[in-house]
PDB file of C-alpha atoms and ligand atoms in Angstrom:
ATOM      1  CA  MET A 130     -19.568   9.585 -36.293  1.00 35.00           C
ATOM      2  CA  LYS A 131     -19.376  12.066 -33.449  1.00 38.00           C
ATOM      3  CA  PHE A 132     -20.217   9.291 -31.024  1.00 40.00           C
ATOM      4  CA  GLN A 133     -17.456   7.106 -32.431  1.00 40.00           C
ATOM      5  CA  LEU A 134     -14.899   9.906 -32.106  1.00 39.00           C
ATOM      6  CA  ALA A 135     -15.960  10.575 -28.534  1.00 38.00           C
ATOM      7  CA  LEU A 136     -15.767   6.853 -27.788  1.00 38.00           C
ATOM      8  CA  ALA A 137     -12.292   6.623 -29.319  1.00 36.00           C
ATOM      9  CA  THR A 138     -11.088   9.551 -27.171  1.00 37.00           C
ATOM     10  CA  THR A 139     -12.536   7.982 -24.049  1.00 38.00           C
ATOM     11  CA  LEU A 140     -10.841   4.661 -24.762  1.00 37.00           C
ATOM     12  CA  LEU A 141      -7.553   6.420 -25.407  1.00 37.00           C
ATOM     13  CA  LEU A 142      -7.755   8.218 -22.053  1.00 39.00           C
ATOM     14  CA  ALA A 143      -8.810   5.045 -20.295  1.00 41.00           C
ATOM     15  CA  THR A 144      -5.859   3.049 -21.567  1.00 41.00           C
ATOM     16  CA  GLU A 145      -3.220   5.730 -21.145  1.00 48.00           C
ATOM     17  CA  GLY A 146      -0.344   4.332 -19.125  1.00 65.00           C
ATOM     18  CA  LEU A 147       1.838   5.977 -16.504  1.00 77.00           C
ATOM     19  CA  SER A 148       5.562   6.179 -17.197  1.00 80.00           C
ATOM     20  CA  ARG A 149       6.558   5.691 -13.563  1.00 87.00           C
ATOM     21  CA  ARG A 150       5.080   4.682 -10.247  1.00 91.00           C
ATOM     22  CA  THR A 151       3.885   7.559  -8.076  1.00 92.00           C
ATOM     23  CA  CYS A 152       3.040   7.030  -4.430  1.00 94.00           C
ATOM     24  CA  GLY A 153       2.145   9.683  -1.855  1.00 92.00           C
ATOM     25  CA  ASN A 154       4.222   8.164   0.971  1.00 90.00           C
ATOM     26  CA  ASN A 155       7.714   9.587   0.447  1.00 88.00           C
ATOM     27  CA  ASN A 156       7.930  11.304   3.836  1.00 90.00           C
ATOM     28  CA  PRO A 157       7.249   9.013   6.789  1.00 95.00           C
ATOM     29  CA  PRO A 158       6.599  10.865  10.077  1.00 95.00           C
ATOM     30  CA  VAL A 159       9.776  11.464  12.153  1.00 95.00           C
ATOM     31  CA  GLU A 160       8.241   9.523  15.051  1.00 96.00           C
ATOM     32  CA  LEU A 161       7.806   6.445  12.853  1.00 97.00           C
ATOM     33  CA  ILE A 162      11.352   6.714  11.476  1.00 96.00           C
ATOM     34  CA  GLU A 163      12.684   6.811  15.055  1.00 97.00           C
ATOM     35  CA  GLN A 164      10.605   3.745  15.892  1.00 97.00           C
ATOM     36  CA  ALA A 165      11.925   1.930  12.796  1.00 97.00           C
ATOM     37  CA  ILE A 166      15.526   2.705  13.867  1.00 96.00           C
ATOM     38  CA  LEU A 167      14.768   1.285  17.335  1.00 96.00           C
ATOM     39  CA  PHE A 168      13.275  -1.866  15.818  1.00 96.00           C
ATOM     40  CA  GLU A 169      16.281  -2.325  13.534  1.00 94.00           C
ATOM     41  CA  GLY A 170      18.611  -2.046  16.535  1.00 93.00           C
ATOM     42  CA  MET A 171      16.563  -4.569  18.523  1.00 91.00           C
ATOM     43  CA  THR A 172      16.609  -7.054  15.639  1.00 89.00           C
ATOM     44  CA  LYS A 173      20.397  -6.729  15.285  1.00 87.00           C
ATOM     45  CA  LEU A 174      20.915  -7.181  19.025  1.00 87.00           C
ATOM     46  CA  LYS A 175      18.777 -10.320  19.083  1.00 85.00           C
ATOM     47  CA  ALA A 176      20.300 -11.830  15.926  1.00 82.00           C
ATOM     48  CA  GLY A 177      22.001 -15.098  16.734  1.00 74.00           C
ATOM     49  CA  SER A 178      20.781 -15.067  20.347  1.00 76.00           C
ATOM     50  CA  ASP A 179      18.093 -17.233  21.942  1.00 70.00           C
ATOM     51  CA  GLN A 180      15.649 -14.371  21.374  1.00 69.00           C
ATOM     52  CA  ALA A 181      16.263 -13.901  17.649  1.00 69.00           C
ATOM     53  CA  ASP A 182      13.381 -12.426  15.689  1.00 69.00           C
ATOM     54  CA  ASP A 183      13.026 -15.578  13.576  1.00 69.00           C
ATOM     55  CA  ASP A 184       9.868 -16.349  15.504  1.00 75.00           C
ATOM     56  CA  LEU A 185       8.436 -12.958  14.530  1.00 76.00           C
ATOM     57  CA  ALA A 186       9.020 -13.647  10.837  1.00 73.00           C
ATOM     58  CA  ALA A 187       7.362 -17.042  11.238  1.00 81.00           C
ATOM     59  CA  ARG A 188       4.124 -15.647  12.626  1.00 87.00           C
ATOM     60  CA  ALA A 189       0.739 -15.598  10.911  1.00 90.00           C
ATOM     61  CA  LYS A 190      -2.098 -13.139  11.225  1.00 93.00           C
ATOM     62  CA  TYR A 191      -5.609 -12.707   9.847  1.00 96.00           C
ATOM     63  CA  VAL A 192      -6.396  -9.096   8.944  1.00 98.00           C
ATOM     64  CA  PRO A 193     -10.037  -8.140   8.252  1.00 98.00           C
ATOM     65  CA  LEU A 194     -10.272  -6.253   4.954  1.00 98.00           C
ATOM     66  CA  HIS A 195     -12.906  -3.807   3.708  1.00 98.00           C
ATOM     67  CA  ILE A 196     -12.803  -2.742   0.061  1.00 98.00           C
ATOM     68  CA  HIS A 197     -14.675   0.374  -1.057  1.00 98.00           C
ATOM     69  CA  ASN A 198     -15.129   1.260  -4.722  1.00 98.00           C
ATOM     70  CA  VAL A 199     -15.984   4.964  -5.066  1.00 98.00           C
ATOM     71  CA  TYR A 200     -16.704   5.966  -8.660  1.00 98.00           C
ATOM     72  CA  VAL A 201     -17.933   8.904 -10.738  1.00 98.00           C
ATOM     73  CA  SER A 202     -20.373   6.812 -12.750  1.00 97.00           C
ATOM     74  CA  GLN A 203     -20.865   3.111 -13.255  1.00 97.00           C
ATOM     75  CA  THR A 204     -18.536   2.683 -16.228  1.00 95.00           C
ATOM     76  CA  ARG A 205     -15.046   1.280 -16.395  1.00 92.00           C
ATOM     77  CA  ASP A 206     -13.394   4.611 -17.352  1.00 94.00           C
ATOM     78  CA  GLN A 207     -15.138   6.532 -14.542  1.00 97.00           C
ATOM     79  CA  GLY A 208     -13.741   4.606 -11.637  1.00 97.00           C
ATOM     80  CA  TYR A 209     -16.145   1.676 -11.428  1.00 98.00           C
ATOM     81  CA  ILE A 210     -14.723  -1.819 -10.976  1.00 98.00           C
ATOM     82  CA  THR A 211     -16.690  -5.072 -11.075  1.00 98.00           C
ATOM     83  CA  GLU A 212     -17.123  -7.545  -8.228  1.00 98.00           C
ATOM     84  CA  GLN A 213     -14.781  -9.855 -10.161  1.00 98.00           C
ATOM     85  CA  ASP A 214     -12.149  -7.045 -10.177  1.00 98.00           C
ATOM     86  CA  VAL A 215     -12.546  -6.779  -6.398  1.00 98.00           C
ATOM     87  CA  GLN A 216     -12.075 -10.538  -6.022  1.00 98.00           C
ATOM     88  CA  ASN A 217      -9.012 -10.458  -8.313  1.00 98.00           C
ATOM     89  CA  GLN A 218      -7.449  -7.605  -6.288  1.00 98.00           C
ATOM     90  CA  PHE A 219      -8.198  -9.461  -3.051  1.00 98.00           C
ATOM     91  CA  LYS A 220      -6.476 -12.579  -4.417  1.00 98.00           C
ATOM     92  CA  VAL A 221      -3.385 -10.612  -5.506  1.00 98.00           C
ATOM     93  CA  LEU A 222      -3.077  -9.105  -2.012  1.00 98.00           C
ATOM     94  CA  ASN A 223      -3.173 -12.518  -0.383  1.00 98.00           C
ATOM     95  CA  ASP A 224      -0.772 -14.016  -2.938  1.00 98.00           C
ATOM     96  CA  ASN A 225       1.717 -11.142  -2.514  1.00 98.00           C
ATOM     97  CA  PHE A 226       1.616 -11.219   1.303  1.00 98.00           C
ATOM     98  CA  ALA A 227       1.692 -15.046   1.535  1.00 97.00           C
ATOM     99  CA  SER A 228       5.390 -15.127   2.440  1.00 97.00           C
ATOM    100  CA  THR A 229       4.736 -12.810   5.424  1.00 97.00           C
ATOM    101  CA  GLY A 230       2.057 -14.972   7.003  1.00 96.00           C
ATOM    102  CA  ILE A 231      -0.475 -12.142   6.665  1.00 97.00           C
ATOM    103  CA  VAL A 232      -3.832 -13.424   5.418  1.00 98.00           C
ATOM    104  CA  PHE A 233      -6.532 -10.918   4.499  1.00 98.00           C
ATOM    105  CA  ASP A 234     -10.142 -11.793   5.169  1.00 98.00           C
ATOM    106  CA  LEU A 235     -12.479  -9.846   2.880  1.00 98.00           C
ATOM    107  CA  VAL A 236     -15.368  -9.078   5.223  1.00 98.00           C
ATOM    108  CA  SER A 237     -17.094  -6.255   3.340  1.00 98.00           C
ATOM    109  CA  VAL A 238     -17.287  -4.621  -0.085  1.00 98.00           C
ATOM    110  CA  SER A 239     -19.047  -1.314  -0.694  1.00 98.00           C
ATOM    111  CA  TYR A 240     -19.964   0.543  -3.878  1.00 98.00           C
ATOM    112  CA  THR A 241     -20.581   4.307  -3.860  1.00 98.00           C
ATOM    113  CA  GLU A 242     -21.330   6.616  -6.787  1.00 98.00           C
ATOM    114  CA  ASN A 243     -20.096  10.057  -5.710  1.00 98.00           C
ATOM    115  CA  LYS A 244     -18.030  12.260  -8.012  1.00 98.00           C
ATOM    116  CA  THR A 245     -16.706  14.523  -5.232  1.00 98.00           C
ATOM    117  CA  TRP A 246     -15.543  11.596  -3.108  1.00 98.00           C
ATOM    118  CA  ALA A 247     -14.186   9.663  -6.088  1.00 98.00           C
ATOM    119  CA  ASN A 248     -11.881  12.550  -7.022  1.00 97.00           C
ATOM    120  CA  ALA A 249     -11.089  13.791  -3.478  1.00 97.00           C
ATOM    121  CA  GLY A 250      -7.440  14.631  -2.823  1.00 95.00           C
ATOM    122  CA  SER A 251      -5.357  13.466   0.145  1.00 95.00           C
ATOM    123  CA  GLY A 252      -6.086  15.676   3.162  1.00 95.00           C
ATOM    124  CA  SER A 253      -9.222  17.224   1.669  1.00 96.00           C
ATOM    125  CA  ALA A 254     -12.515  17.755   3.502  1.00 98.00           C
ATOM    126  CA  ALA A 255     -14.186  15.515   0.927  1.00 98.00           C
ATOM    127  CA  GLU A 256     -11.773  12.674   1.731  1.00 98.00           C
ATOM    128  CA  LEU A 257     -12.602  12.928   5.437  1.00 98.00           C
ATOM    129  CA  ALA A 258     -16.341  13.006   4.726  1.00 98.00           C
ATOM    130  CA  MET A 259     -16.021   9.917   2.528  1.00 98.00           C
ATOM    131  CA  LYS A 260     -14.054   7.965   5.111  1.00 98.00           C
ATOM    132  CA  LYS A 261     -16.307   9.014   7.995  1.00 98.00           C
ATOM    133  CA  SER A 262     -19.146   7.495   6.012  1.00 98.00           C
ATOM    134  CA  LEU A 263     -17.456   4.370   4.652  1.00 98.00           C
ATOM    135  CA  ARG A 264     -14.699   3.247   7.055  1.00 98.00           C
ATOM    136  CA  ARG A 265     -15.399  -0.062   8.800  1.00 98.00           C
ATOM    137  CA  GLY A 266     -13.823  -1.930  11.716  1.00 97.00           C
ATOM    138  CA  GLY A 267     -11.153  -1.031  14.269  1.00 96.00           C
ATOM    139  CA  TYR A 268      -7.586   0.231  13.889  1.00 97.00           C
ATOM    140  CA  ASP A 269      -6.534  -3.372  13.248  1.00 97.00           C
ATOM    141  CA  GLU A 270      -8.780  -3.638  10.174  1.00 98.00           C
ATOM    142  CA  LEU A 271      -7.703  -2.549   6.715  1.00 98.00           C
ATOM    143  CA  ASN A 272      -9.859  -0.257   4.572  1.00 98.00           C
ATOM    144  CA  ILE A 273      -8.936   0.183   0.898  1.00 98.00           C
ATOM    145  CA  TYR A 274     -10.613   2.865  -1.221  1.00 98.00           C
ATOM    146  CA  ILE A 275     -10.392   2.095  -4.948  1.00 98.00           C
ATOM    147  CA  ARG A 276     -11.221   5.260  -6.905  1.00 98.00           C
ATOM    148  CA  PRO A 277     -10.049   7.696  -9.639  1.00 97.00           C
ATOM    149  CA  LEU A 278      -7.962   9.879  -7.223  1.00 94.00           C
ATOM    150  CA  ARG A 279      -7.320  12.465 -10.022  1.00 88.00           C
ATOM    151  CA  SER A 280      -3.986  13.408  -8.465  1.00 84.00           C
ATOM    152  CA  GLY A 281      -1.530  11.646 -10.762  1.00 89.00           C
ATOM    153  CA  LEU A 282      -0.827   9.198  -7.923  1.00 94.00           C
ATOM    154  CA  LEU A 283      -1.173   5.436  -8.157  1.00 97.00           C
ATOM    155  CA  GLY A 284      -1.948   5.427  -4.472  1.00 97.00           C
ATOM    156  CA  TYR A 285      -1.244   6.603  -0.945  1.00 97.00           C
ATOM    157  CA  CYS A 286      -1.786   5.179   2.505  1.00 98.00           C
ATOM    158  CA  THR A 287      -1.612   6.098   6.174  1.00 98.00           C
ATOM    159  CA  PHE A 288       1.329   4.832   8.193  1.00 98.00           C
ATOM    160  CA  PRO A 289       0.530   3.383  11.630  1.00 98.00           C
ATOM    161  CA  GLN A 290       0.397   6.007  14.384  1.00 97.00           C
ATOM    162  CA  ALA A 291       0.399   5.958  18.178  1.00 95.00           C
ATOM    163  CA  ASN A 292      -2.626   6.902  20.288  1.00 92.00           C
ATOM    164  CA  VAL A 293      -5.248   7.007  17.573  1.00 96.00           C
ATOM    165  CA  ALA A 294      -8.517   7.544  19.430  1.00 94.00           C
ATOM    166  CA  PRO A 295     -11.583   5.690  18.128  1.00 91.00           C
ATOM    167  CA  ASN A 296     -13.779   7.981  16.037  1.00 92.00           C
ATOM    168  CA  SER A 297     -11.091  10.680  15.769  1.00 97.00           C
ATOM    169  CA  ASP A 298     -10.292  12.136  12.337  1.00 97.00           C
ATOM    170  CA  LYS A 299      -6.989  10.197  12.369  1.00 97.00           C
ATOM    171  CA  PHE A 300      -8.949   7.011  12.958  1.00 98.00           C
ATOM    172  CA  PHE A 301     -11.366   7.638  10.100  1.00 98.00           C
ATOM    173  CA  LEU A 302      -8.588   8.601   7.681  1.00 98.00           C
ATOM    174  CA  ASP A 303      -6.648   5.401   8.402  1.00 98.00           C
ATOM    175  CA  GLY A 304      -6.439   3.214   5.303  1.00 98.00           C
ATOM    176  CA  CYS A 305      -5.173   3.028   1.733  1.00 98.00           C
ATOM    177  CA  ASP A 306      -6.303   4.814  -1.432  1.00 98.00           C
ATOM    178  CA  VAL A 307      -5.609   3.055  -4.714  1.00 98.00           C
ATOM    179  CA  LEU A 308      -6.110   4.127  -8.341  1.00 98.00           C
ATOM    180  CA  PHE A 309      -9.019   2.132  -9.786  1.00 98.00           C
ATOM    181  CA  SER A 310      -7.179   1.322 -13.025  1.00 97.00           C
ATOM    182  CA  SER A 311      -4.272  -0.328 -11.151  1.00 98.00           C
ATOM    183  CA  VAL A 312      -6.364  -3.383 -10.240  1.00 98.00           C
ATOM    184  CA  PRO A 313      -5.542  -6.636 -12.089  1.00 98.00           C
ATOM    185  CA  GLY A 314      -6.388  -6.170 -15.775  1.00 97.00           C
ATOM    186  CA  GLY A 315      -6.857  -2.393 -15.352  1.00 97.00           C
ATOM    187  CA  SER A 316      -5.776   0.197 -17.918  1.00 96.00           C
ATOM    188  CA  THR A 317      -2.755   1.735 -16.133  1.00 96.00           C
ATOM    189  CA  VAL A 318      -0.077  -0.284 -17.931  1.00 96.00           C
ATOM    190  CA  PRO A 319       2.489  -1.335 -16.613  1.00 97.00           C
ATOM    191  CA  PHE A 320       0.933  -0.874 -13.190  1.00 97.00           C
ATOM    192  CA  ASN A 321      -2.109  -3.066 -13.674  1.00 98.00           C
ATOM    193  CA  GLU A 322      -1.448  -6.321 -11.858  1.00 98.00           C
ATOM    194  CA  GLY A 323      -2.858  -5.104  -8.543  1.00 98.00           C
ATOM    195  CA  LYS A 324       0.530  -4.576  -6.927  1.00 98.00           C
ATOM    196  CA  THR A 325      -0.107  -0.893  -6.205  1.00 98.00           C
ATOM    197  CA  ALA A 326      -2.473  -2.106  -3.490  1.00 98.00           C
ATOM    198  CA  THR A 327       0.248  -4.456  -2.184  1.00 98.00           C
ATOM    199  CA  HIS A 328       2.765  -1.571  -2.059  1.00 98.00           C
ATOM    200  CA  GLU A 329       0.329   0.789  -0.304  1.00 98.00           C
ATOM    201  CA  VAL A 330      -0.698  -1.856   2.226  1.00 98.00           C
ATOM    202  CA  GLY A 331       3.023  -2.293   2.932  1.00 98.00           C
ATOM    203  CA  HIS A 332       2.970   1.329   4.142  1.00 98.00           C
ATOM    204  CA  TRP A 333      -0.145   0.593   6.243  1.00 98.00           C
ATOM    205  CA  PHE A 334       1.923  -2.069   8.037  1.00 98.00           C
ATOM    206  CA  GLY A 335       4.726   0.497   8.592  1.00 98.00           C
ATOM    207  CA  LEU A 336       7.145  -0.319   5.765  1.00 98.00           C
ATOM    208  CA  PHE A 337       9.019   2.503   4.016  1.00 98.00           C
ATOM    209  CA  HIS A 338      10.228   2.725   0.425  1.00 98.00           C
ATOM    210  CA  THR A 339      13.407   0.714  -0.098  1.00 98.00           C
ATOM    211  CA  PHE A 340      15.016   3.892  -1.536  1.00 97.00           C
ATOM    212  CA  GLN A 341      13.949   6.018   1.459  1.00 96.00           C
ATOM    213  CA  GLY A 342      16.669   8.562   2.241  1.00 93.00           C
ATOM    214  CA  GLY A 343      18.999   7.332  -0.527  1.00 95.00           C
ATOM    215  CA  CYS A 344      22.236   5.406   0.044  1.00 96.00           C
ATOM    216  CA  THR A 345      22.959   6.931   3.452  1.00 93.00           C
ATOM    217  CA  GLY A 346      19.355   6.788   4.665  1.00 87.00           C
ATOM    218  CA  GLY A 347      17.437   3.596   4.156  1.00 91.00           C
ATOM    219  CA  ASP A 348      14.267   1.844   5.222  1.00 97.00           C
ATOM    220  CA  PHE A 349      15.923   0.598   8.445  1.00 97.00           C
ATOM    221  CA  VAL A 350      15.366  -2.995   7.400  1.00 96.00           C
ATOM    222  CA  ASP A 351      18.630  -4.923   7.468  1.00 93.00           C
ATOM    223  CA  ASP A 352      18.162  -7.227   4.487  1.00 95.00           C
ATOM    224  CA  THR A 353      17.048  -4.704   1.850  1.00 97.00           C
ATOM    225  CA  PRO A 354      20.251  -3.416   0.194  1.00 97.00           C
ATOM    226  CA  ALA A 355      20.934   0.340   0.177  1.00 97.00           C
ATOM    227  CA  GLN A 356      19.262   2.073  -2.755  1.00 97.00           C
ATOM    228  CA  GLY A 357      20.024   5.563  -4.036  1.00 97.00           C
ATOM    229  CA  SER A 358      16.962   6.186  -6.166  1.00 96.00           C
ATOM    230  CA  ALA A 359      13.528   4.817  -7.003  1.00 97.00           C
ATOM    231  CA  THR A 360      13.433   2.224  -9.777  1.00 97.00           C
ATOM    232  CA  SER A 361      11.625   2.696 -13.068  1.00 96.00           C
ATOM    233  CA  GLY A 362      10.832  -0.315 -15.221  1.00 97.00           C
ATOM    234  CA  CYS A 363      12.761  -3.450 -14.258  1.00 97.00           C
ATOM    235  CA  PRO A 364      16.497  -2.792 -14.845  1.00 97.00           C
ATOM    236  CA  ALA A 365      18.380  -6.002 -13.986  1.00 96.00           C
ATOM    237  CA  GLY A 366      21.558  -5.360 -12.012  1.00 95.00           C
ATOM    238  CA  LYS A 367      20.715  -1.738 -11.127  1.00 97.00           C
ATOM    239  CA  ASP A 368      23.152  -0.732  -8.391  1.00 97.00           C
ATOM    240  CA  THR A 369      22.944   2.871  -7.210  1.00 97.00           C
ATOM    241  CA  CYS A 370      24.951   2.516  -3.985  1.00 97.00           C
ATOM    242  CA  ARG A 371      28.459   1.178  -4.652  1.00 95.00           C
ATOM    243  CA  GLY A 372      31.410   0.385  -2.446  1.00 94.00           C
ATOM    244  CA  ASP A 373      32.210  -2.047   0.338  1.00 94.00           C
ATOM    245  CA  GLN A 374      29.786  -0.380   2.733  1.00 94.00           C
ATOM    246  CA  TYR A 375      26.874  -1.025   0.338  1.00 96.00           C
ATOM    247  CA  PRO A 376      26.748  -4.747  -0.485  1.00 95.00           C
ATOM    248  CA  GLY A 377      24.145  -6.049  -2.918  1.00 95.00           C
ATOM    249  CA  VAL A 378      22.363  -4.566  -5.911  1.00 97.00           C
ATOM    250  CA  ASP A 379      19.203  -2.468  -5.677  1.00 97.00           C
ATOM    251  CA  PRO A 380      16.161  -4.451  -4.467  1.00 98.00           C
ATOM    252  CA  ILE A 381      14.241  -3.803  -7.702  1.00 98.00           C
ATOM    253  CA  HIS A 382      11.960  -6.794  -7.146  1.00 98.00           C
ATOM    254  CA  ASN A 383      10.791  -5.546  -3.761  1.00 98.00           C
ATOM    255  CA  TYR A 384       7.149  -4.513  -3.403  1.00 98.00           C
ATOM    256  CA  MET A 385       8.302  -1.318  -1.664  1.00 98.00           C
ATOM    257  CA  ASP A 386      10.325  -0.031  -4.643  1.00 98.00           C
ATOM    258  CA  TYR A 387       8.770   1.814  -7.636  1.00 97.00           C
ATOM    259  CA  SER A 388       9.338  -0.881 -10.292  1.00 98.00           C
ATOM    260  CA  ASP A 389       6.698  -1.953 -12.834  1.00 97.00           C
ATOM    261  CA  ASP A 390       4.114  -4.413 -11.514  1.00 98.00           C
ATOM    262  CA  PRO A 391       5.525  -7.515 -13.294  1.00 98.00           C
ATOM    263  CA  CYS A 392       8.923  -6.747 -11.707  1.00 98.00           C
ATOM    264  CA  MET A 393       7.672  -6.734  -8.109  1.00 98.00           C
ATOM    265  CA  THR A 394       7.776 -10.139  -6.478  1.00 98.00           C
ATOM    266  CA  GLU A 395       8.939 -10.004  -2.865  1.00 98.00           C
ATOM    267  CA  PHE A 396       8.964  -8.849   0.714  1.00 98.00           C
ATOM    268  CA  THR A 397      12.124  -9.803   2.604  1.00 97.00           C
ATOM    269  CA  THR A 398      12.348 -11.678   5.905  1.00 95.00           C
ATOM    270  CA  GLY A 399      13.438  -8.404   7.536  1.00 95.00           C
ATOM    271  CA  GLN A 400      10.355  -6.632   6.222  1.00 97.00           C
ATOM    272  CA  THR A 401       8.191  -9.460   7.544  1.00 96.00           C
ATOM    273  CA  THR A 402       9.743  -9.052  10.985  1.00 95.00           C
ATOM    274  CA  ARG A 403       9.156  -5.295  10.742  1.00 97.00           C
ATOM    275  CA  ILE A 404       5.493  -5.797   9.837  1.00 97.00           C
ATOM    276  CA  TYR A 405       4.943  -7.709  13.095  1.00 96.00           C
ATOM    277  CA  GLN A 406       7.050  -5.299  15.170  1.00 96.00           C
ATOM    278  CA  MET A 407       4.928  -2.413  13.886  1.00 97.00           C
ATOM    279  CA  TRP A 408       1.739  -4.439  14.297  1.00 97.00           C
ATOM    280  CA  ASP A 409       2.406  -5.163  17.967  1.00 95.00           C
ATOM    281  CA  GLN A 410       3.403  -1.552  18.622  1.00 96.00           C
ATOM    282  CA  TYR A 411       0.581   0.248  16.830  1.00 97.00           C
ATOM    283  CA  ARG A 412      -2.262  -1.841  15.486  1.00 96.00           C
ATOM    284  CA  ALA A 413      -2.763  -4.852  17.771  1.00 93.00           C
ATOM    285  CA  PRO A 414      -5.847  -4.264  19.953  1.00 87.00           C
ATOM    286  CA  LYS A 415      -4.723  -3.223  23.447  1.00 76.00           C
ATOM    287  CA  TRP A 416      -6.752  -4.944  26.110  1.00 59.00           C
TER     288      TRP A 416
HETATM  289 ZN1   ZN B 756       4.865   4.092  -1.540  1.00 87.31          ZN
END
């Protein structure tokens, strides 16, 4: 009987949903915001000219991907995910980024049982130790750590930065951290279709939240309408920035909003252009 009660409690905890999306990337570095403003200006200048950015949006790129599952113990409620879960997450990433021309190539998968690492917070010594041990590839390769996090966040990720020296702490920390139960079929309803990883990887490519800075701020991408606040659920017609200067309703279906997973279905052409602008500036190997 005791065992059954304990089991029931565990299952309850494991299937507990989150009421809203929580991501650790609400404050992009000033330097990256300035770069985004420059890119937006360049795109506007080129629009309609012979050098329009259409060619940027039509590009394609293979990105090597390394997925690390770091768990407390090898059970589904303690952070462990199966190899099939990894494959399902990998497929969702490629499906979601298909319109951008980005294709991920899953080159390594690692499994690590380590309670301290599994629960390490952003910026902690344990996080650095974990990533110094597990990170693979260069600055142009994506590392995703799927783990319990224990911070109330669905995920967080590093934005691209200038002058990241190989084997520096910044280099090792580069990558995305994703809540294990957000993978496809996970227990964090309604954030369990694997789109948390898509959203976080959007940050890795240099995209901001679509509601960044509210109506007067923005993500500095021209074709994502102004948005005053993060979206919860999937409210059709939500329009937080009204008036002639703010055409269009909130981009609630955008991967860079906070909507529920089933609601998120798109990156825009402008975001695709931005991904390649940021890629060339920060992540493309320089030789
Ligand atoms: Zn985010």
